PDB file of C-alpha atoms in Angstrom:
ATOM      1  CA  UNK Q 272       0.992  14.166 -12.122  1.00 68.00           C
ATOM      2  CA  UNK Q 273       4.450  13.777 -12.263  1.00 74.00           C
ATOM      3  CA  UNK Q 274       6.624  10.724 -13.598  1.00 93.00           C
ATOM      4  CA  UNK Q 275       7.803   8.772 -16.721  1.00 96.00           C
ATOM      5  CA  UNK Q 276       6.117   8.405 -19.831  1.00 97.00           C
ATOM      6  CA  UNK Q 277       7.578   5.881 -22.616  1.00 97.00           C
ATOM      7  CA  UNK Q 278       5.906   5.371 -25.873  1.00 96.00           C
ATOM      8  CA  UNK Q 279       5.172   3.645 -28.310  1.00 96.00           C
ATOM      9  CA  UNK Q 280       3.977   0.698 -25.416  1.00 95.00           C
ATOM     10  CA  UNK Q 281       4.171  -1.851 -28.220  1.00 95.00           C
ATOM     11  CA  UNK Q 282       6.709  -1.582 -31.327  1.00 94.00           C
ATOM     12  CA  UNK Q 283       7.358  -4.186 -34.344  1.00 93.00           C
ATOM     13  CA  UNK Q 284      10.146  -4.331 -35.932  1.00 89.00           C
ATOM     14  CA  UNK Q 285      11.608  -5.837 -39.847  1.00 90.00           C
ATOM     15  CA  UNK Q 286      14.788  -7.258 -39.282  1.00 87.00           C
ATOM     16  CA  UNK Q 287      17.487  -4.408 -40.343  1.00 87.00           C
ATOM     17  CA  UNK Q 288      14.802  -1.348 -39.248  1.00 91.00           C
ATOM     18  CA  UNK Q 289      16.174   1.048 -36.940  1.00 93.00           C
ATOM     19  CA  UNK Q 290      13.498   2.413 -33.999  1.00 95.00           C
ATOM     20  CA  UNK Q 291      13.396   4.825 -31.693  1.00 97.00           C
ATOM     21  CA  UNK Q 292      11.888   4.403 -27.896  1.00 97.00           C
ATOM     22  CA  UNK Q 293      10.555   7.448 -26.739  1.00 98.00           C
ATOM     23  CA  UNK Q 294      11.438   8.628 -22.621  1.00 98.00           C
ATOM     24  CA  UNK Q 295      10.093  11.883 -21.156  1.00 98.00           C
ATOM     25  CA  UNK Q 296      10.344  12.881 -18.015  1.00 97.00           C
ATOM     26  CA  UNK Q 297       8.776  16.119 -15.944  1.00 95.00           C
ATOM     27  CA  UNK Q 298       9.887  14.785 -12.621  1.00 93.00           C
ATOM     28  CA  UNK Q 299      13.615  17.313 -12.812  1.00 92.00           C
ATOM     29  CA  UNK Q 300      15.447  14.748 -12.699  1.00 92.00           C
ATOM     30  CA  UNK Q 301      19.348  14.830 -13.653  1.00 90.00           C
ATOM     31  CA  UNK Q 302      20.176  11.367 -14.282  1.00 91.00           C
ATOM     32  CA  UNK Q 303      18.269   8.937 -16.692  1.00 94.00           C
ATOM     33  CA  UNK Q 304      18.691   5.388 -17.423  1.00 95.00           C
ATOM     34  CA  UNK Q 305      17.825   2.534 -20.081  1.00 97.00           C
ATOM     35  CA  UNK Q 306      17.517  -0.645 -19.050  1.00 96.00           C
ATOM     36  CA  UNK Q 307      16.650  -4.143 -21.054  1.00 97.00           C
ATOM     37  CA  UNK Q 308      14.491  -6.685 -19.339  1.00 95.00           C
ATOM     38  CA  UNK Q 309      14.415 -10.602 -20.608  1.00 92.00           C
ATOM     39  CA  UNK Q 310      12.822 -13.126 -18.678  1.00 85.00           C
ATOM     40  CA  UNK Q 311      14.788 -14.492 -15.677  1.00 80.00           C
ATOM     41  CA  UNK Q 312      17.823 -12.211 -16.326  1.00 83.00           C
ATOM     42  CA  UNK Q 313      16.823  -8.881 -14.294  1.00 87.00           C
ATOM     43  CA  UNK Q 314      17.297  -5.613 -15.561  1.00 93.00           C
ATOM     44  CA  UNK Q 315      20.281  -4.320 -17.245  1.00 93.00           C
ATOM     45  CA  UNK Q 316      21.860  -1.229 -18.183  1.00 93.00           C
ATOM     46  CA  UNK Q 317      22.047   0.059 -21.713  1.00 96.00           C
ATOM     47  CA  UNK Q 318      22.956   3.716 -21.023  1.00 95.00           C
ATOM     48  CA  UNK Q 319      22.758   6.476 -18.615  1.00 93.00           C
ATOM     49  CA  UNK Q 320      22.992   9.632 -18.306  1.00 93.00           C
ATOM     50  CA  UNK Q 321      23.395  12.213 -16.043  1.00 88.00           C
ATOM     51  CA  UNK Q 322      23.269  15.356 -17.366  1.00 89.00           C
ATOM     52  CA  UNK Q 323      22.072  17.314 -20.218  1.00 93.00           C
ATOM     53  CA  UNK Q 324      24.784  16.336 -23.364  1.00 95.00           C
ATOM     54  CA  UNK Q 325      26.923  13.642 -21.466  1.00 93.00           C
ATOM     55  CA  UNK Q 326      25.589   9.737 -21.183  1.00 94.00           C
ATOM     56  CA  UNK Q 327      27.932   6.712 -20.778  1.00 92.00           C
ATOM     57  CA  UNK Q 328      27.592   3.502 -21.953  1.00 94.00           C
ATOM     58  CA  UNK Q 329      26.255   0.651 -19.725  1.00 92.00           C
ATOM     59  CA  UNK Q 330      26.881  -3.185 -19.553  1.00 90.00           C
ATOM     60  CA  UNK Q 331      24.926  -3.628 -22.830  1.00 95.00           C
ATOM     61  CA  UNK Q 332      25.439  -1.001 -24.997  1.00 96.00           C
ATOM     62  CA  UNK Q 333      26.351  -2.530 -27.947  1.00 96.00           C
ATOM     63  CA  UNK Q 334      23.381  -2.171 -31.081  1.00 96.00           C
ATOM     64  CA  UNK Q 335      21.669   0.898 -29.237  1.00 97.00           C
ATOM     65  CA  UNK Q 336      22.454   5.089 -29.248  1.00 97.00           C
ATOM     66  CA  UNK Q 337      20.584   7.404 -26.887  1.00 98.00           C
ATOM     67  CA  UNK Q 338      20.938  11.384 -26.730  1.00 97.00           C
ATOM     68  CA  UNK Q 339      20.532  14.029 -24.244  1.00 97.00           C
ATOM     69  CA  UNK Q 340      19.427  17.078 -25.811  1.00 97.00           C
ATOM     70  CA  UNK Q 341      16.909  18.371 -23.185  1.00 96.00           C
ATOM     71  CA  UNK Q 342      16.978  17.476 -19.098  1.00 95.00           C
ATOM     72  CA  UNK Q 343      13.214  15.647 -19.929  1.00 96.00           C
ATOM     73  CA  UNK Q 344      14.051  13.753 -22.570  1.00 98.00           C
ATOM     74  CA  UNK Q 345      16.336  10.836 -22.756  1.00 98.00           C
ATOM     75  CA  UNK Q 346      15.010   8.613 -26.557  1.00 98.00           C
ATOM     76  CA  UNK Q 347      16.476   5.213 -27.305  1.00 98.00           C
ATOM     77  CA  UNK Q 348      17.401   4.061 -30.460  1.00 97.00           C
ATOM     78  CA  UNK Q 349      17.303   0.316 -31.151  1.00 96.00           C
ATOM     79  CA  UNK Q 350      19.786   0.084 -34.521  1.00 94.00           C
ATOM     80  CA  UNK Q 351      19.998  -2.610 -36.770  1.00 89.00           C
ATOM     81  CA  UNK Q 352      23.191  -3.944 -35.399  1.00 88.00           C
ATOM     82  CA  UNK Q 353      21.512  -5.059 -32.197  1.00 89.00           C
ATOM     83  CA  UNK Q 354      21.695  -8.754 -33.000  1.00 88.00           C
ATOM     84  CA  UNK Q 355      18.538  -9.666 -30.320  1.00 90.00           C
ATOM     85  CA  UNK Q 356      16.844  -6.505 -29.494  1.00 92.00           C
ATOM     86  CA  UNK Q 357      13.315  -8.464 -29.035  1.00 94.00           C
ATOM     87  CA  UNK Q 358      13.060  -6.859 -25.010  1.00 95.00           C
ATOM     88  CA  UNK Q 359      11.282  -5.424 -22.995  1.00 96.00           C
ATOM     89  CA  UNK Q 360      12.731  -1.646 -22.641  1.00 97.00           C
ATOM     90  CA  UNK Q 361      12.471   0.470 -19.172  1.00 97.00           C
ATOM     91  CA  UNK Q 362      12.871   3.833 -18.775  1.00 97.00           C
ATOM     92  CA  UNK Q 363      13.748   5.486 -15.350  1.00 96.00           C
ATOM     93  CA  UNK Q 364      15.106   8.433 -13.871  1.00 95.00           C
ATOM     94  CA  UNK Q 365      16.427   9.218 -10.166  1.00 91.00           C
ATOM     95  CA  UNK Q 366      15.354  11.074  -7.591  1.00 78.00           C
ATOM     96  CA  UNK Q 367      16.751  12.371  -4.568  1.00 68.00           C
ATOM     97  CA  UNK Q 368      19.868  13.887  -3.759  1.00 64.00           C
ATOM     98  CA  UNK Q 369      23.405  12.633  -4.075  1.00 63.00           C
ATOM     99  CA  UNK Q 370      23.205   8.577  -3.548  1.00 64.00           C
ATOM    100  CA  UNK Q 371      19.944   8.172  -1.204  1.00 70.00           C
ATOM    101  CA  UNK Q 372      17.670   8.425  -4.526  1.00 83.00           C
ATOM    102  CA  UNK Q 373      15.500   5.853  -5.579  1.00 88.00           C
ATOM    103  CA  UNK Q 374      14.949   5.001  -9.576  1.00 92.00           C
ATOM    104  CA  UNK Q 375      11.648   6.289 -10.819  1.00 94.00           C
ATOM    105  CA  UNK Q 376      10.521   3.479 -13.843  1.00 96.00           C
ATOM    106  CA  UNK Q 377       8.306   4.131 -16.913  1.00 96.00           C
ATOM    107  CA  UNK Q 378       5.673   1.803 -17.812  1.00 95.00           C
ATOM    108  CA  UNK Q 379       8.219   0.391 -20.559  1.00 96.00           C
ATOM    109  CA  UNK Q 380       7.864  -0.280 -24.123  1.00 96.00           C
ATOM    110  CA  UNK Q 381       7.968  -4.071 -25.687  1.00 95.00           C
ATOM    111  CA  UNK Q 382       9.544  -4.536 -29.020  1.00 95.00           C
ATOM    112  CA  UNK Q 383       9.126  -7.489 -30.914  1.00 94.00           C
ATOM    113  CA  UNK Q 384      11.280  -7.973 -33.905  1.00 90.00           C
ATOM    114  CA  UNK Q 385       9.314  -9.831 -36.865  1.00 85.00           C
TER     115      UNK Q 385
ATOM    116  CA  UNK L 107      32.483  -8.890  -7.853  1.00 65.00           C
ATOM    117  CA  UNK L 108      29.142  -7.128  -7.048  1.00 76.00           C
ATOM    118  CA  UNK L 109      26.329  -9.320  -7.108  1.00 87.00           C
ATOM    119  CA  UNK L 110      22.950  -8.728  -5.860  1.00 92.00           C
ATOM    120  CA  UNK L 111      21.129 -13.024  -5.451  1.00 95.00           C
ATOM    121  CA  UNK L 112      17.797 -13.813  -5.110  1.00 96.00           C
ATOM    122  CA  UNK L 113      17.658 -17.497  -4.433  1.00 96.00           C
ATOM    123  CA  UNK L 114      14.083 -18.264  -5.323  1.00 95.00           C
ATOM    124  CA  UNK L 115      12.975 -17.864  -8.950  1.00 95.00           C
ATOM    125  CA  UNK L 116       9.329 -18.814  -8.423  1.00 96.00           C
ATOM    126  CA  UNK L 117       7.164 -18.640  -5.109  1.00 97.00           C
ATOM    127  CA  UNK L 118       3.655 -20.053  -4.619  1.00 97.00           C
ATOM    128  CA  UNK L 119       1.945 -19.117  -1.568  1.00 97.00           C
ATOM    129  CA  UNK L 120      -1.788 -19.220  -0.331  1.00 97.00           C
ATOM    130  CA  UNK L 121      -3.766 -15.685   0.111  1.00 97.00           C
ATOM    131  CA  UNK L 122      -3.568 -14.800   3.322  1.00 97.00           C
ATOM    132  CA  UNK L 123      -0.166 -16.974   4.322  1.00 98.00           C
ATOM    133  CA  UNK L 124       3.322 -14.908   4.975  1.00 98.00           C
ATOM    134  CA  UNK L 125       5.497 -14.242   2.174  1.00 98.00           C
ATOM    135  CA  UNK L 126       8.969 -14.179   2.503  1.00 98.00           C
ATOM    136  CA  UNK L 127      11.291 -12.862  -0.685  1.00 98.00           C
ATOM    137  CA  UNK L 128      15.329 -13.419   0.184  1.00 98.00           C
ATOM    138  CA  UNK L 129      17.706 -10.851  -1.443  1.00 97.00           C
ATOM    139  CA  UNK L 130      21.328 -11.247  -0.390  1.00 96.00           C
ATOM    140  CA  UNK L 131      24.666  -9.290  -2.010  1.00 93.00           C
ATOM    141  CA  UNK L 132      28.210  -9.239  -2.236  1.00 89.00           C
ATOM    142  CA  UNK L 133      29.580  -5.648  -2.276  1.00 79.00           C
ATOM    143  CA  UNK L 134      32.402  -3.964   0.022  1.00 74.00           C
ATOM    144  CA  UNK L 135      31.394  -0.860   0.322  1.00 76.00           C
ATOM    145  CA  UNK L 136      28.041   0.320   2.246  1.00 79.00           C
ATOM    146  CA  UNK L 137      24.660  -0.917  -0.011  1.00 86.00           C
ATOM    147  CA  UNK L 138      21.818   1.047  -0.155  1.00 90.00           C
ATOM    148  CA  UNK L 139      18.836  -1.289  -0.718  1.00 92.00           C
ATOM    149  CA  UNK L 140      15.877  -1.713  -2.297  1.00 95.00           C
ATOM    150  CA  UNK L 141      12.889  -3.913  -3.343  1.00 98.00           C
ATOM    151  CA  UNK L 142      10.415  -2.914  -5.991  1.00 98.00           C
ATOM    152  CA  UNK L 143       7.298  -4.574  -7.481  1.00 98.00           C
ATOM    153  CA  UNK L 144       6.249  -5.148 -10.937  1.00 96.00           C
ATOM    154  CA  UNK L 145       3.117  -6.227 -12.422  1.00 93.00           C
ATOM    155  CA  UNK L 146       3.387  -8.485 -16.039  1.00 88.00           C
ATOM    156  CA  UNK L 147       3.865  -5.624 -18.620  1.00 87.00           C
ATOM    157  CA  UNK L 148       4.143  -2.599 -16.332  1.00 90.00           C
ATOM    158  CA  UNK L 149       6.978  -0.421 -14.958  1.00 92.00           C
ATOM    159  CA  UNK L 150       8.732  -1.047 -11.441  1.00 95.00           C
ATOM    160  CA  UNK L 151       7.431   0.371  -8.144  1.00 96.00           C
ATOM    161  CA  UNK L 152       9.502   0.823  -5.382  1.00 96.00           C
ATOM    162  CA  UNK L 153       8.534  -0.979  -2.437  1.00 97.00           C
ATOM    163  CA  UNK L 154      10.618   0.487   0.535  1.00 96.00           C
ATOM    164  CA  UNK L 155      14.629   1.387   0.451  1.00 93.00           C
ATOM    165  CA  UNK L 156      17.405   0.969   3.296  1.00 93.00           C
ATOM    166  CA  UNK L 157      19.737   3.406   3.796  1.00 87.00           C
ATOM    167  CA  UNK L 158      20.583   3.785   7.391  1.00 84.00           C
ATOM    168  CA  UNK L 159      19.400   3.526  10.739  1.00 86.00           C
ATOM    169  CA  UNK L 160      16.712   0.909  11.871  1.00 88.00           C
ATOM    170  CA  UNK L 161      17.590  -2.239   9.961  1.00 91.00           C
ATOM    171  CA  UNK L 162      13.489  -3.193   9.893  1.00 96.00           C
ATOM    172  CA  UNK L 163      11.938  -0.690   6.900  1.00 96.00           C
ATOM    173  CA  UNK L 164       8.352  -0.814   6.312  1.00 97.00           C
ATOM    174  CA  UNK L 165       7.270  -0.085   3.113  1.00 97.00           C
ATOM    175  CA  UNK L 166       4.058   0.401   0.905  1.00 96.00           C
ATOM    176  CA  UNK L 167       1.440  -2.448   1.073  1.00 95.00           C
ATOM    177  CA  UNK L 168       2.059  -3.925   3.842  1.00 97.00           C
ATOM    178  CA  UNK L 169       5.443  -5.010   2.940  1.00 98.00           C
ATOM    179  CA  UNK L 170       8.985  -4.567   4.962  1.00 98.00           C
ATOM    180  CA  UNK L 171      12.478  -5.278   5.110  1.00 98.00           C
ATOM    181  CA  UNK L 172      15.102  -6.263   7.219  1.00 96.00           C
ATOM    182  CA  UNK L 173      18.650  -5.354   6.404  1.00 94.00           C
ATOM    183  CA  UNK L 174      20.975  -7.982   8.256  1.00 94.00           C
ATOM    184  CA  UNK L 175      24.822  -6.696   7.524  1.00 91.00           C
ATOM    185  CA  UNK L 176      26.344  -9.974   9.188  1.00 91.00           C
ATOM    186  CA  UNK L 177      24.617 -12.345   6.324  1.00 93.00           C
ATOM    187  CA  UNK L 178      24.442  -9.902   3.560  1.00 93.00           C
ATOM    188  CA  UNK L 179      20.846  -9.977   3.424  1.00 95.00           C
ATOM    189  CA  UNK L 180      18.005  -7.971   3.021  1.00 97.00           C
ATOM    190  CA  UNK L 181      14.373  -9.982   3.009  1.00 98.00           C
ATOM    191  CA  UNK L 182      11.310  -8.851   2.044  1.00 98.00           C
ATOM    192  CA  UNK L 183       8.481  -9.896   4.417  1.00 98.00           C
ATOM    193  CA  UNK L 184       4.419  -9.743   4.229  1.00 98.00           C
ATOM    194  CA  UNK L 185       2.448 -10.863   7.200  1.00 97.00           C
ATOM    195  CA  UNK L 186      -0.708 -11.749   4.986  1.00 97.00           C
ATOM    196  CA  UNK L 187      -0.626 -11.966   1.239  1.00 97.00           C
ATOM    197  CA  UNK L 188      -3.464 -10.773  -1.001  1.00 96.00           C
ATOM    198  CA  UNK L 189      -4.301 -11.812  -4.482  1.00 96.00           C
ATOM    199  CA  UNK L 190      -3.093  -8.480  -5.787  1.00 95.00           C
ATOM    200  CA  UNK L 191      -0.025  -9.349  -4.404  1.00 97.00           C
ATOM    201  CA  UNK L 192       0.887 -11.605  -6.575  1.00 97.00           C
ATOM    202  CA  UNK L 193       3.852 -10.093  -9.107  1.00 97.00           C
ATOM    203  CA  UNK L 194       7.536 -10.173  -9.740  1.00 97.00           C
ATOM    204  CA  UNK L 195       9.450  -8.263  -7.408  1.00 98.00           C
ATOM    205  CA  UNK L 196      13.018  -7.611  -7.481  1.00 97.00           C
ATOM    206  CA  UNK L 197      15.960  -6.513  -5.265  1.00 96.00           C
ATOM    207  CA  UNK L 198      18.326  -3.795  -6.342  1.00 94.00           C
ATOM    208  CA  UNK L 199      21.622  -2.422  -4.753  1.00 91.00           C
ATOM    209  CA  UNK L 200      23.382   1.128  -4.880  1.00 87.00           C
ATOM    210  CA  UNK L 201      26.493   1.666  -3.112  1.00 80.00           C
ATOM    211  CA  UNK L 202      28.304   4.892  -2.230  1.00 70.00           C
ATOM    212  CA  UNK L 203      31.281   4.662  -4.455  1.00 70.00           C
ATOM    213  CA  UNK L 204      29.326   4.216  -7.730  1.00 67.00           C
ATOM    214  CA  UNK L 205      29.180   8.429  -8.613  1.00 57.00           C
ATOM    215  CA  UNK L 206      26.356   8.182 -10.734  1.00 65.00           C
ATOM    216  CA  UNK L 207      24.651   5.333  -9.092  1.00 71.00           C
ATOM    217  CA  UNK L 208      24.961   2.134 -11.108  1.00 80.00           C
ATOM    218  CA  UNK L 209      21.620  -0.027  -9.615  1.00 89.00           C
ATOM    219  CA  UNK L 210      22.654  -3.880 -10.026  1.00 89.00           C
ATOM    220  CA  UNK L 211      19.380  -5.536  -9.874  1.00 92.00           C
ATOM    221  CA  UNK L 212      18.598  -9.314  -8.945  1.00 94.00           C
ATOM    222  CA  UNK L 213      16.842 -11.911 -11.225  1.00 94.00           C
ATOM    223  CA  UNK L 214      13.405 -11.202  -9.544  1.00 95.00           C
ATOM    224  CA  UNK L 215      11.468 -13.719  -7.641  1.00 97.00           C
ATOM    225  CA  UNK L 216       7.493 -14.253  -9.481  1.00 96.00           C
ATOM    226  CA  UNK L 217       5.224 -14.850  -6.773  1.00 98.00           C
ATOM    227  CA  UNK L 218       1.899 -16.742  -7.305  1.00 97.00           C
ATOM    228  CA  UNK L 219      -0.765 -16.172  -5.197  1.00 97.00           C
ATOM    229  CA  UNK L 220      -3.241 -19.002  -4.572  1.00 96.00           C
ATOM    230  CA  UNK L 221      -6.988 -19.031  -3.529  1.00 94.00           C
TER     231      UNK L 221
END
């Protein structure tokens, strides 16, 4: 079946550690997003991108990197300079054509920060 | 600025009572709308989306929508509510102008479901 898979589900991480979230897609999807979940705050945008080599920054980019090297893969990298990266991390990509297209979501990845 | 509200943080409702989730947003340009479902440690699941035409959407579960342009609202409904029902769902809005389509999602409403 098609869709979003994220791994690892659950991550720990030392204080100063750098990690990497994992995002593949085999939906064909262009455009892929990161998003950051806490508790009564919504979801919010760490990157995007839209095609293969280009992403942009979101409204919380600071402490994470991404790349785009292939059109199914889109990892996250959680760096030590995140001050608070203990989140829940989504995934997503969109579907549909130009701005009728819905967000497809992973089943996200927790990472705890010991 | 764009906002996307959803005034209730917490519902509790009885299994087999209505449900009704309020979204409302501030944007000029036309929204596209949406409300999607997620169960504690899961992804999101789109519900139903509003683009044009009929204002009333019906969605997956048994859920629908009404878009309402002169209050800035878009309100998810459920005639009957089942146990499995019971999640956090949140309201997202897209608008035409953002290129690359920059979702602002609302805080989520978690709905408890009682026996």
């Amino acid at each position: 079946d098609g869709g979003i898979t994220q791994s690892p589900k659950y991550l720990f991480r030392k204080e100063g550690q750098n990690v990497t979230l994992s995002c593949e897609q085999n939906l064909n999807h262009d455009a892929m997003y990161w998003y950051r979940q806490d508790p009564g705050q919504g979801l919010r945008l760490i990157y995007y991108s839209q095609i293969v080599n280009d992403f942009q920054k979101g409204d919380i980019a600071e402490g994470y990197s991404v790349s785009r090297e292939k059109k199914e893969s889109f990892p996250l990298t959680v760096t030590s300079a995140q001050k608070n990266p203990t989140a829940f991390y989504l995934c997503a990509s969109r579907g549909g054509t130009g701005f009728t297209g819905e967000l497809f979501f992973g089943e996200g990845s927790r990472l705890t920060v010991l | 600025a764009q906002s996307v509200t959803q005034p209730d943080i917490h519902i509790t409702v009885s299994e087999g009572a209505s449900l009704e989730l309020r979204c409302n947003y501030s944007y000029g340009a036309t929204p596209y709308l949406f409300w999607y479902v997620q169960s504690p440690g899961q992804g999101l699941q789109l519900l139903l989306k509003y683009f044009s035409g009929d204002t009333l959407v019906q969605g997956i579960k048994g859920f629908e929508a009404e878009f309402k342009r002169s209050q800035s609202s878009f309100n998810l409904r459920k005639p009957s509510v089942h146990w499995s029902d019971a999640a956090e769902y949140f309201c997202a809005v897209v608008t035409a102008t953002d290129s690359w389509g920059k979702f602002q999602f609302g805080a989520g409403t978690q709905v408890v479901v009682t026996p």
